Short mmCIF file of C-alpha atoms in Angstrom, two decimals:
data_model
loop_
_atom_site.label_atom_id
_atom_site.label_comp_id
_atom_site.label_asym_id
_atom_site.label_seq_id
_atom_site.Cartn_x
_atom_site.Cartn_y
_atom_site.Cartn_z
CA UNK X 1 0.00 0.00 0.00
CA UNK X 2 2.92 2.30 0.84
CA UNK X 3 4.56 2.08 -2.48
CA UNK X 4 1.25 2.37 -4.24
CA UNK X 5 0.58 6.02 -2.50
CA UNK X 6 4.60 7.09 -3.39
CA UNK X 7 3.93 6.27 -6.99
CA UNK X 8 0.82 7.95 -7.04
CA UNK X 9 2.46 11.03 -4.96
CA UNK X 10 5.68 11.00 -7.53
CA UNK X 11 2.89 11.16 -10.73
CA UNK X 12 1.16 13.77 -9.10
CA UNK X 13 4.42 15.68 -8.62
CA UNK X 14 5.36 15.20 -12.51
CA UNK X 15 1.81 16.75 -13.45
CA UNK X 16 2.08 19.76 -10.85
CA UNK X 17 5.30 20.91 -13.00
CA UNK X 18 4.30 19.67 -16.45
CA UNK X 19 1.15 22.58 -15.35
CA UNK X 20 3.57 24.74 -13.93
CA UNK X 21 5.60 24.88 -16.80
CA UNK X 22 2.98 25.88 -18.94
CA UNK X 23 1.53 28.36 -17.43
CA UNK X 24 4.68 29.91 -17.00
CA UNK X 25 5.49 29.59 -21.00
CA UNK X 26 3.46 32.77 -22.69
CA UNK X 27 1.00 31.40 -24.83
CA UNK X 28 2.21 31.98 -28.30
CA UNK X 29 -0.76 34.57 -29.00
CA UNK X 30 0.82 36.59 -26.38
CA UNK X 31 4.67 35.93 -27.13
CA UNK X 32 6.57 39.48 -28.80
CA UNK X 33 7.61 38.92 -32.50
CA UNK X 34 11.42 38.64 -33.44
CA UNK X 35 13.58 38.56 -36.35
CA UNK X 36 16.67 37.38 -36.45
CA UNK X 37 19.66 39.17 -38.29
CA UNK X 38 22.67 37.57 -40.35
CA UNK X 39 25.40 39.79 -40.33
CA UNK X 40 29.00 39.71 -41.83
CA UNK X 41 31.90 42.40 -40.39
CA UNK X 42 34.93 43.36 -41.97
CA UNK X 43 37.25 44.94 -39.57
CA UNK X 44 41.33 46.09 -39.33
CA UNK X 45 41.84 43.47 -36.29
CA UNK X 46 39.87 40.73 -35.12
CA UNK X 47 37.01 41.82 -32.66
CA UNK X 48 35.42 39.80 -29.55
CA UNK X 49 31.69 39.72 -28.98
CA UNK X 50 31.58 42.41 -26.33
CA UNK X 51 33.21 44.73 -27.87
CA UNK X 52 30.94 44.39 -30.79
CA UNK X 53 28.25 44.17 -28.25
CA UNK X 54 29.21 47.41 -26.89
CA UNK X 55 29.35 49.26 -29.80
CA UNK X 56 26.44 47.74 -31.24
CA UNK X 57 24.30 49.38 -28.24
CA UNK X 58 26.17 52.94 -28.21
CA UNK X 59 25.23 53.20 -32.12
CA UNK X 60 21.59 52.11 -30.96
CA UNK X 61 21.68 54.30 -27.90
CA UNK X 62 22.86 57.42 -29.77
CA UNK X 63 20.89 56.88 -32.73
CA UNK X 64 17.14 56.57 -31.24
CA UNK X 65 18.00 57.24 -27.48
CA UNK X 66 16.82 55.14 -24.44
CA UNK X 67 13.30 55.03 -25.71
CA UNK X 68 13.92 53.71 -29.52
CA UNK X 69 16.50 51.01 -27.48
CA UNK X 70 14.18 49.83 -25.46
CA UNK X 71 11.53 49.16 -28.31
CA UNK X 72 14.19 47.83 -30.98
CA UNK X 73 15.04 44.89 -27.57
CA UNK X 74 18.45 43.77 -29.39
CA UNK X 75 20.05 40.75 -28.08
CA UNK X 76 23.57 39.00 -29.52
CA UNK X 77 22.66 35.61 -30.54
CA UNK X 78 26.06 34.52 -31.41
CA UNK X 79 29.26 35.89 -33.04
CA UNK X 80 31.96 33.93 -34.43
CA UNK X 81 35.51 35.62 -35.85
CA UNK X 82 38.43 34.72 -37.69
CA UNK X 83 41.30 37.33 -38.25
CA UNK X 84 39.61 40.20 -39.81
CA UNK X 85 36.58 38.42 -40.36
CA UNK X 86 32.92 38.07 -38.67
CA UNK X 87 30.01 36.60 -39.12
CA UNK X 88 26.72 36.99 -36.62
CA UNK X 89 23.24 36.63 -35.33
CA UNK X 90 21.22 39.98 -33.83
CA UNK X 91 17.87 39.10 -32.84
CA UNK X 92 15.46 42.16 -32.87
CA UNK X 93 11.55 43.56 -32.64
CA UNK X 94 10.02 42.61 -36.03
CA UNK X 95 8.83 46.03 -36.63
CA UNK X 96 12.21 47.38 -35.84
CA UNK X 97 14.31 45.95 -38.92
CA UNK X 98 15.22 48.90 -40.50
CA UNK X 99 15.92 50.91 -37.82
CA UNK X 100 18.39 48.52 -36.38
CA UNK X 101 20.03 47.90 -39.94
CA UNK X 102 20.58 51.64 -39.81
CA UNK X 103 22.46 51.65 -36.39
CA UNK X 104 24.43 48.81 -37.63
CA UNK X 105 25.69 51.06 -40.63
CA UNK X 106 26.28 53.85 -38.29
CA UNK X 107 29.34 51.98 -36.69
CA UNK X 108 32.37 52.57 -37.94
CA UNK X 109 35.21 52.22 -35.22
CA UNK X 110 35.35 49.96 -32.47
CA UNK X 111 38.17 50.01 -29.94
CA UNK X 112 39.93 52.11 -32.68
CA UNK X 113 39.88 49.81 -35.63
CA UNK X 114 37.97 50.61 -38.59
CA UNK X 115 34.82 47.95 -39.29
CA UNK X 116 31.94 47.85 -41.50
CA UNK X 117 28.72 45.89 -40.94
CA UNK X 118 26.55 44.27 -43.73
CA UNK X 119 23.37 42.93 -43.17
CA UNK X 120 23.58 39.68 -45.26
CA UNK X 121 19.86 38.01 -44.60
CA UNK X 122 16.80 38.63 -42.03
CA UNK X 123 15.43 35.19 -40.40
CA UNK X 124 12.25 35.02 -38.34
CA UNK X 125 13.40 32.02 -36.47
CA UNK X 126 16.62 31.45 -35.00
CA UNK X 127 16.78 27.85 -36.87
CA UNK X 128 16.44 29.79 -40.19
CA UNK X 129 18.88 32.19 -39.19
CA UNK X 130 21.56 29.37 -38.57
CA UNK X 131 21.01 27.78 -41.99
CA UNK X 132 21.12 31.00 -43.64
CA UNK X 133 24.78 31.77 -41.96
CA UNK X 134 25.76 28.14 -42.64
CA UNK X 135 25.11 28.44 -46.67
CA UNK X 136 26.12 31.68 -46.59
CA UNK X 137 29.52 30.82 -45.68
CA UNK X 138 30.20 28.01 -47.52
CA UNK X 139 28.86 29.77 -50.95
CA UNK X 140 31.27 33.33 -50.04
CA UNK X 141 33.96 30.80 -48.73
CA UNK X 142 34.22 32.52 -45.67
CA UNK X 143 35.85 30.61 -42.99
CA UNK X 144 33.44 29.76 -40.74
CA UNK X 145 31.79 26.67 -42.40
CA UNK X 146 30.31 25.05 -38.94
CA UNK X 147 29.34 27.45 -37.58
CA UNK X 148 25.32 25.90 -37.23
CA UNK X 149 27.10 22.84 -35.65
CA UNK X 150 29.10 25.19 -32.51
CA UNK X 151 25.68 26.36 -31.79
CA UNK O 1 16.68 43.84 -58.15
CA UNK O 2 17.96 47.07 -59.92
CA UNK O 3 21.59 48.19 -60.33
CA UNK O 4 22.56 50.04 -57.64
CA UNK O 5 25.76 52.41 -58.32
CA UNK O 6 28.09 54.24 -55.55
CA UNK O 7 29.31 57.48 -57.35
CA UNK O 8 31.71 58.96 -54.76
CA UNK O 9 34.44 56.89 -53.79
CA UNK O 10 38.13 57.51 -52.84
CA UNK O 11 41.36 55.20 -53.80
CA UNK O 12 44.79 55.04 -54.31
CA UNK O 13 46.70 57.30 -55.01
CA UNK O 14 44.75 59.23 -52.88
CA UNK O 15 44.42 56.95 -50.10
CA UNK O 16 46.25 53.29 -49.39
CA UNK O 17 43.60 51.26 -50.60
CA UNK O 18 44.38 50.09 -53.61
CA UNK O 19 41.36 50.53 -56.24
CA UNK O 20 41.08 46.01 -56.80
CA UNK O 21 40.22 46.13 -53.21
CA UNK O 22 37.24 48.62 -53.42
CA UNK O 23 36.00 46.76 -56.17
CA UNK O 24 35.98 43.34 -54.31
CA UNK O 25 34.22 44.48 -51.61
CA UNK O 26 31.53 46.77 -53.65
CA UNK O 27 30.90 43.94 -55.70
CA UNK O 28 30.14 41.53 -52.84
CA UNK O 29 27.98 44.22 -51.49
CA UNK O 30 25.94 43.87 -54.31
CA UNK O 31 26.67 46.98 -56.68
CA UNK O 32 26.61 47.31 -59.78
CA UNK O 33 28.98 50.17 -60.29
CA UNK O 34 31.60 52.23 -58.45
CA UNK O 35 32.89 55.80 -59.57
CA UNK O 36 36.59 56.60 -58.36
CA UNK O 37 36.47 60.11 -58.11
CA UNK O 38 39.62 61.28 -56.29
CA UNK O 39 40.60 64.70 -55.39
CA UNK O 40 42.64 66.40 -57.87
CA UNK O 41 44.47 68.58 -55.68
CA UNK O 42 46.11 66.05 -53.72
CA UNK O 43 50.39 65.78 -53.36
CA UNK O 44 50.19 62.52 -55.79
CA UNK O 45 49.26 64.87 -58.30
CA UNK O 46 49.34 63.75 -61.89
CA UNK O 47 47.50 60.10 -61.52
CA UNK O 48 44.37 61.03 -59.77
CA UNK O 49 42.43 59.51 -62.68
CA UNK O 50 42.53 55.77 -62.41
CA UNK O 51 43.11 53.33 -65.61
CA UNK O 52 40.45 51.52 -66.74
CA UNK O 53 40.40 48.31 -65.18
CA UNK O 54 36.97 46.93 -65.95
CA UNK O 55 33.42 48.26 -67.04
CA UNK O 56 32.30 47.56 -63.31
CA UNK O 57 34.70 50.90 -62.61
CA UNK O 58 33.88 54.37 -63.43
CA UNK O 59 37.14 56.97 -64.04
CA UNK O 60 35.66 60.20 -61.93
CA UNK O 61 37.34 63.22 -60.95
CA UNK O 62 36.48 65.61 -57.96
CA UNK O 63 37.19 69.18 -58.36
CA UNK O 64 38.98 70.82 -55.20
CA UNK O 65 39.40 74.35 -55.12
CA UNK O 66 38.46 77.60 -53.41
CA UNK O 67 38.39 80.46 -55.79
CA UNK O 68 35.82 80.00 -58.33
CA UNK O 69 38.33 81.03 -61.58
CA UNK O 70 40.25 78.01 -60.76
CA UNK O 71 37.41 75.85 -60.86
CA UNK O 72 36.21 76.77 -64.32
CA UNK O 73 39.65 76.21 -65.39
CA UNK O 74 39.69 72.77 -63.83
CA UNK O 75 36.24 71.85 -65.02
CA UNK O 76 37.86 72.87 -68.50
CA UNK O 77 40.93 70.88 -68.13
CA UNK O 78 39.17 67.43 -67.08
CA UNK O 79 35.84 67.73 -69.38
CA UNK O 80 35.50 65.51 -71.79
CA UNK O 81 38.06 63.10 -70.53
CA UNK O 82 36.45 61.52 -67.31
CA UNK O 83 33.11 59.86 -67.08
CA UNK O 84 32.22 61.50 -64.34
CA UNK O 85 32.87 65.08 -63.40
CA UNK O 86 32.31 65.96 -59.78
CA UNK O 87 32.37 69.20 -57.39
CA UNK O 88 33.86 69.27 -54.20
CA UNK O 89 31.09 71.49 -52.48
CA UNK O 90 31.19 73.48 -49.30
CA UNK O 91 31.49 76.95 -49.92
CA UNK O 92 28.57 78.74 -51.45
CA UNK O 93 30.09 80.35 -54.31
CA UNK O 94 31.76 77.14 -55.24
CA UNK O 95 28.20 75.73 -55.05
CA UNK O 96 26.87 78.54 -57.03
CA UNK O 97 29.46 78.05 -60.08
CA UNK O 98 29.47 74.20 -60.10
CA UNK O 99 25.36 74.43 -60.03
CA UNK O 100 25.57 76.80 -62.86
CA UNK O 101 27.78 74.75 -65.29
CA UNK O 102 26.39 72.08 -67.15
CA UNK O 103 29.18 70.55 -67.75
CA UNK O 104 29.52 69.23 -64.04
CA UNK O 105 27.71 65.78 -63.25
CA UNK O 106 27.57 66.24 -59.36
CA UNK O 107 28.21 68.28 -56.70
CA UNK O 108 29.57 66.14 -54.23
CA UNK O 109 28.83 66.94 -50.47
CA UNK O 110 26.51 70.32 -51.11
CA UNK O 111 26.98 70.76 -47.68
CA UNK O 112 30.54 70.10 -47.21
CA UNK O 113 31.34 66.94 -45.05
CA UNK O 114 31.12 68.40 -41.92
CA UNK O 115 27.72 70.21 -42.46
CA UNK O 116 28.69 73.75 -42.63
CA UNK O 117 27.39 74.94 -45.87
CA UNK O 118 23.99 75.41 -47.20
CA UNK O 119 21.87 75.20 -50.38
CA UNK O 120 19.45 77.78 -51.39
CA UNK O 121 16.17 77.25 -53.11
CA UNK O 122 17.63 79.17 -55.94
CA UNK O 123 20.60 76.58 -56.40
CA UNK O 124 18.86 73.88 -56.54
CA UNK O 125 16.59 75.07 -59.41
CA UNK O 126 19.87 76.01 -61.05
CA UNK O 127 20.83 72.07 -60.81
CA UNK O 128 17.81 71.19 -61.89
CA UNK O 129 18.05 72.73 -64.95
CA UNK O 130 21.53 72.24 -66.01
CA UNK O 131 21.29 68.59 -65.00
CA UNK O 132 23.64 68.27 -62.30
CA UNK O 133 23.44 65.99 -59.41
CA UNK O 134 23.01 66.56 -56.50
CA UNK O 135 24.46 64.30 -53.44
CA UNK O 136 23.41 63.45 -50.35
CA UNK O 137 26.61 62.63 -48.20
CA UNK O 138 25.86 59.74 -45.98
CA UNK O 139 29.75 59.20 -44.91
CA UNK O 140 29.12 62.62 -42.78
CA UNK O 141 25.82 60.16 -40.66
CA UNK O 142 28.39 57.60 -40.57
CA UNK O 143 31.26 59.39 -38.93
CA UNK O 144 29.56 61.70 -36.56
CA UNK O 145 28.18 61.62 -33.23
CA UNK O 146 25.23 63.99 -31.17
CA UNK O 147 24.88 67.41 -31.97
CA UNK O 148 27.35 67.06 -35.24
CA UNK O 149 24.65 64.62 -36.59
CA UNK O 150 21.86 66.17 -35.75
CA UNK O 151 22.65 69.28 -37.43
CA UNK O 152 23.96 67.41 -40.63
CA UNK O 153 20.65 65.72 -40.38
CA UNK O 154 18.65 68.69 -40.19
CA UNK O 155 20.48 70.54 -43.57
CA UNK O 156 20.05 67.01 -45.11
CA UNK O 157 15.95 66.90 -44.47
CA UNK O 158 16.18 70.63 -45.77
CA UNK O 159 17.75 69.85 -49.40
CA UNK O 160 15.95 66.79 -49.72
CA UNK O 161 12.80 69.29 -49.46
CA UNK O 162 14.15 71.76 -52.15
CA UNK O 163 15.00 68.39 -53.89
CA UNK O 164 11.68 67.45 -54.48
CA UNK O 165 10.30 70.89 -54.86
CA UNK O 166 12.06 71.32 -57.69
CA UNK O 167 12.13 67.53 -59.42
CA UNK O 168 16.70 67.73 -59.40
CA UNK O 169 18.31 64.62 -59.74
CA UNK O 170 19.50 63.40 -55.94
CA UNK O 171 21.96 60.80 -55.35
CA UNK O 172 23.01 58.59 -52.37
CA UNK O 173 26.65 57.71 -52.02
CA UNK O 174 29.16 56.79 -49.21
CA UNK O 175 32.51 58.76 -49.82
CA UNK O 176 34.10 56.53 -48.68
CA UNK O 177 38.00 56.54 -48.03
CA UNK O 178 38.98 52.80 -47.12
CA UNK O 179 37.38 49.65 -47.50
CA UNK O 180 35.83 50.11 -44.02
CA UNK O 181 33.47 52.65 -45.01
CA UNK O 182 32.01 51.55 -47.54
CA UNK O 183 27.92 50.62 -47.31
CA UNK O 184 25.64 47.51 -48.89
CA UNK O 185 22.83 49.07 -50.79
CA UNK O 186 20.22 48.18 -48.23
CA UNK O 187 22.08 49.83 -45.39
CA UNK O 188 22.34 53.03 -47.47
CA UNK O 189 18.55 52.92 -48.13
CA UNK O 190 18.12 52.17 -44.47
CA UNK O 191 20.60 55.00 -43.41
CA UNK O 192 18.92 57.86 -46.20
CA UNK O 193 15.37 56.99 -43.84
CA UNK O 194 16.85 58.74 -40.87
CA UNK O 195 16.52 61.98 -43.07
CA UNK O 196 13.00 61.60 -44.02
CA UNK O 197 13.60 60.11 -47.66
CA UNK O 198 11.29 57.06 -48.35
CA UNK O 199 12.28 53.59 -49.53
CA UNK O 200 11.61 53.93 -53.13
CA UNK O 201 13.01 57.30 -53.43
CA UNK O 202 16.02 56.48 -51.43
CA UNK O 203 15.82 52.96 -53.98
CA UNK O 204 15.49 55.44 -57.32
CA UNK O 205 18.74 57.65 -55.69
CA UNK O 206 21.02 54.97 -55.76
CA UNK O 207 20.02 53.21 -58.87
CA UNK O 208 18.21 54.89 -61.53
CA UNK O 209 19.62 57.94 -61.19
CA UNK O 210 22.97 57.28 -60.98
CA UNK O 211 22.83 55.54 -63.81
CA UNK O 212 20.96 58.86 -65.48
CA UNK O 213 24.23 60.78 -64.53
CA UNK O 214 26.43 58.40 -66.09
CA UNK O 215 24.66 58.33 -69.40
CA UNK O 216 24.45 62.13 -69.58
CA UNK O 217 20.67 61.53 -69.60
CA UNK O 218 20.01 65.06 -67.83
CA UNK O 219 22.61 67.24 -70.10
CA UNK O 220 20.48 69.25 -72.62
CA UNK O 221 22.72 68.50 -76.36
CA UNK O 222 25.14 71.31 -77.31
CA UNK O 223 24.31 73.09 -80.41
CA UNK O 224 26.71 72.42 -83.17
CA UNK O 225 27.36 75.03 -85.08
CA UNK O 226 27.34 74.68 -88.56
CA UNK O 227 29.86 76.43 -91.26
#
């Protein structure tokens, strides 16, 4: 009888956080729309992620100011370098595309070295975004060919 | 997707990049067409005008000077030889005479690079009649920061009115001076928003009428006179 009433105790436990989990999950009605930006850098040296980070959100911060930031919500998906090379993810607000493209053309230095941004493709999921990055490099022979498989 | 052309670029000799690198990187940005158009006043003197590699390059020259005499002379010197006759702009009289002569494709920079100039309404219906382009520095957005920008926006949102106004041709390009500064198509478009121009305008500035500029399409014919 004992073990009957754990195993019964231990299912109810597994459905109290199956139900927890969901309702903590947004339903998707309610979930805010992203896209999710491919970008390529050229640069004089090679460049880490925060530093790229950094500038990426004093462009954004000087361009549209606190408010325009806080509606464009940009977030660094993943950025991979090789020398002078870059390529990148930038997840944004869907209805903030353009602006962010044009605070991404606004940088030109970071740390002192000269770089220029190109938006190569815009994804609106994260799994697209990958695939797009992967082909893209292995059609412009860039050298980041696995760069889906790191992730 | 049309052909999108970048009139205003500088190379070697007048800077260190080398004019094969410019046109690797333009052409994996996805234009069609680059104009070289160095200074001619700078200390390398004599080879400002670069040989013709391929069709994908345009030979350009870009007039420096401050007294306006000199600048007819100049404008005399290089017609006829370049495909692409430009006008470093700033001053206002410089303005004036490059606006006034037909024989110039563009004034480059109306506003000179830093913002400090201005175009009149008059000016602009001048370079609307003699077919002369004018450009819409986005280098000067690039490079600048706060109040600089601002301002350089502001002038910009004012020609782009008088540009419409009176129907002159209005271009988009980058100036750029290394390989670092120059901008994909769609970047430039996104960039010319910030100053109030639309998508399809902005679209028409770096494509169509570029391409209008090159082919003289603008230039009334001079009369030939007959014996």
């Amino acid at each position: 009888m004992k073990k009957k009433s754990a195993k019964c105790k231990s299912q109810n436990y597994t459905k109290f956080y199956v139900l927890l989990f969901a309702l903590l999950l947004l339903p998707p009605s309610l979930r805010e729309r992203k896209r999710y930006l491919v970008f390529e850098v050229i640069s004089e040296r090679e460049i880490n992620k925060r530093e790229l980070l950094e500038e990426i959100k004093n462009s954004i911060y000087s361009l549209y100011g606190d408010v325009g930031a806080s509606e464009s919500r940009i977030w660094l998906i993943g950025y991979e370098k090789k020398k002078d090379m870059g390529v990148g993810i930038l997840r944004c607000a869907h209805d903030k595309v353009e602006e962010v493209r044009a605070a991404l053309a606004c940088i030109h230095t970071v740390n002192e070295a000269r770089i220029g941004i190109r938006v190569i493709r815009i994804s609106g999921t994260i799994k697209g975004a990958t695939r797009l990055t992967a082909t893209f490099c292995i059609i412009s022979h860039t050298p980041f060919q696995h760069i889906h498989e790191k992730r | 997707m049309p052909n999108f052309f970048d009139l205003n670029v500088h190379a070697y000799p007048e800077t260190d990049i080398p004019v094969d690198d410019m046109f690797r990187i333009a052409k994996r940005y996805g234009y069609a067409g680059i104009a070289i158009t160095n200074h001619d006043d700078t200390e390398k003197g004599k080879e400002v005008i670069p040989p013709l590699i391929s069709n994908f390059i345009f030979r350009g020259v870009e007039i420096r000077t401050k007294s306006v005499s000199e600048l007819k002379r100049k404008i005399k010197l290089h017609y006829g030889e370049v495909s692409l006759l430009a006008v470093h702009g700033g001053a206002e009289e410089i303005n004036e005479a490059a606006l006034k002569d037909s024989r110039v494709d563009l004034l480059a920079h109306p506003c000179g690079e830093k913002g400090e100039g201005e175009l009149s309404h008059v000016l602009v219906r001048y370079a609307a009649e003699n077919g002369v382009a004018i450009d819409f520095n986005l280098n000067a957005i690039i490079q600048s920061r706060r109040s600089d920008r601002a301002r350089i926006l502001w002038k910009m949102r004012q020609n782009l009115k008088l540009v419409r106004k009176y129907k002159a041709p209005a271009i988009l390009t980058s100036n750029a001076q290394s390989k670092y500064d120059l901008r994909a198509p769609r970047e430039m478009i996104a960039l010319a928003s910030l100053f109030g121009m639309k998508k399809e305008e902005a679209e028409h500035a770096l494509s169509a009428i570029p391409e209008g500029v090159l082919e003289k399409k603008w230039k009334k014919e001079t009369e030939v006179e007959i014996i």
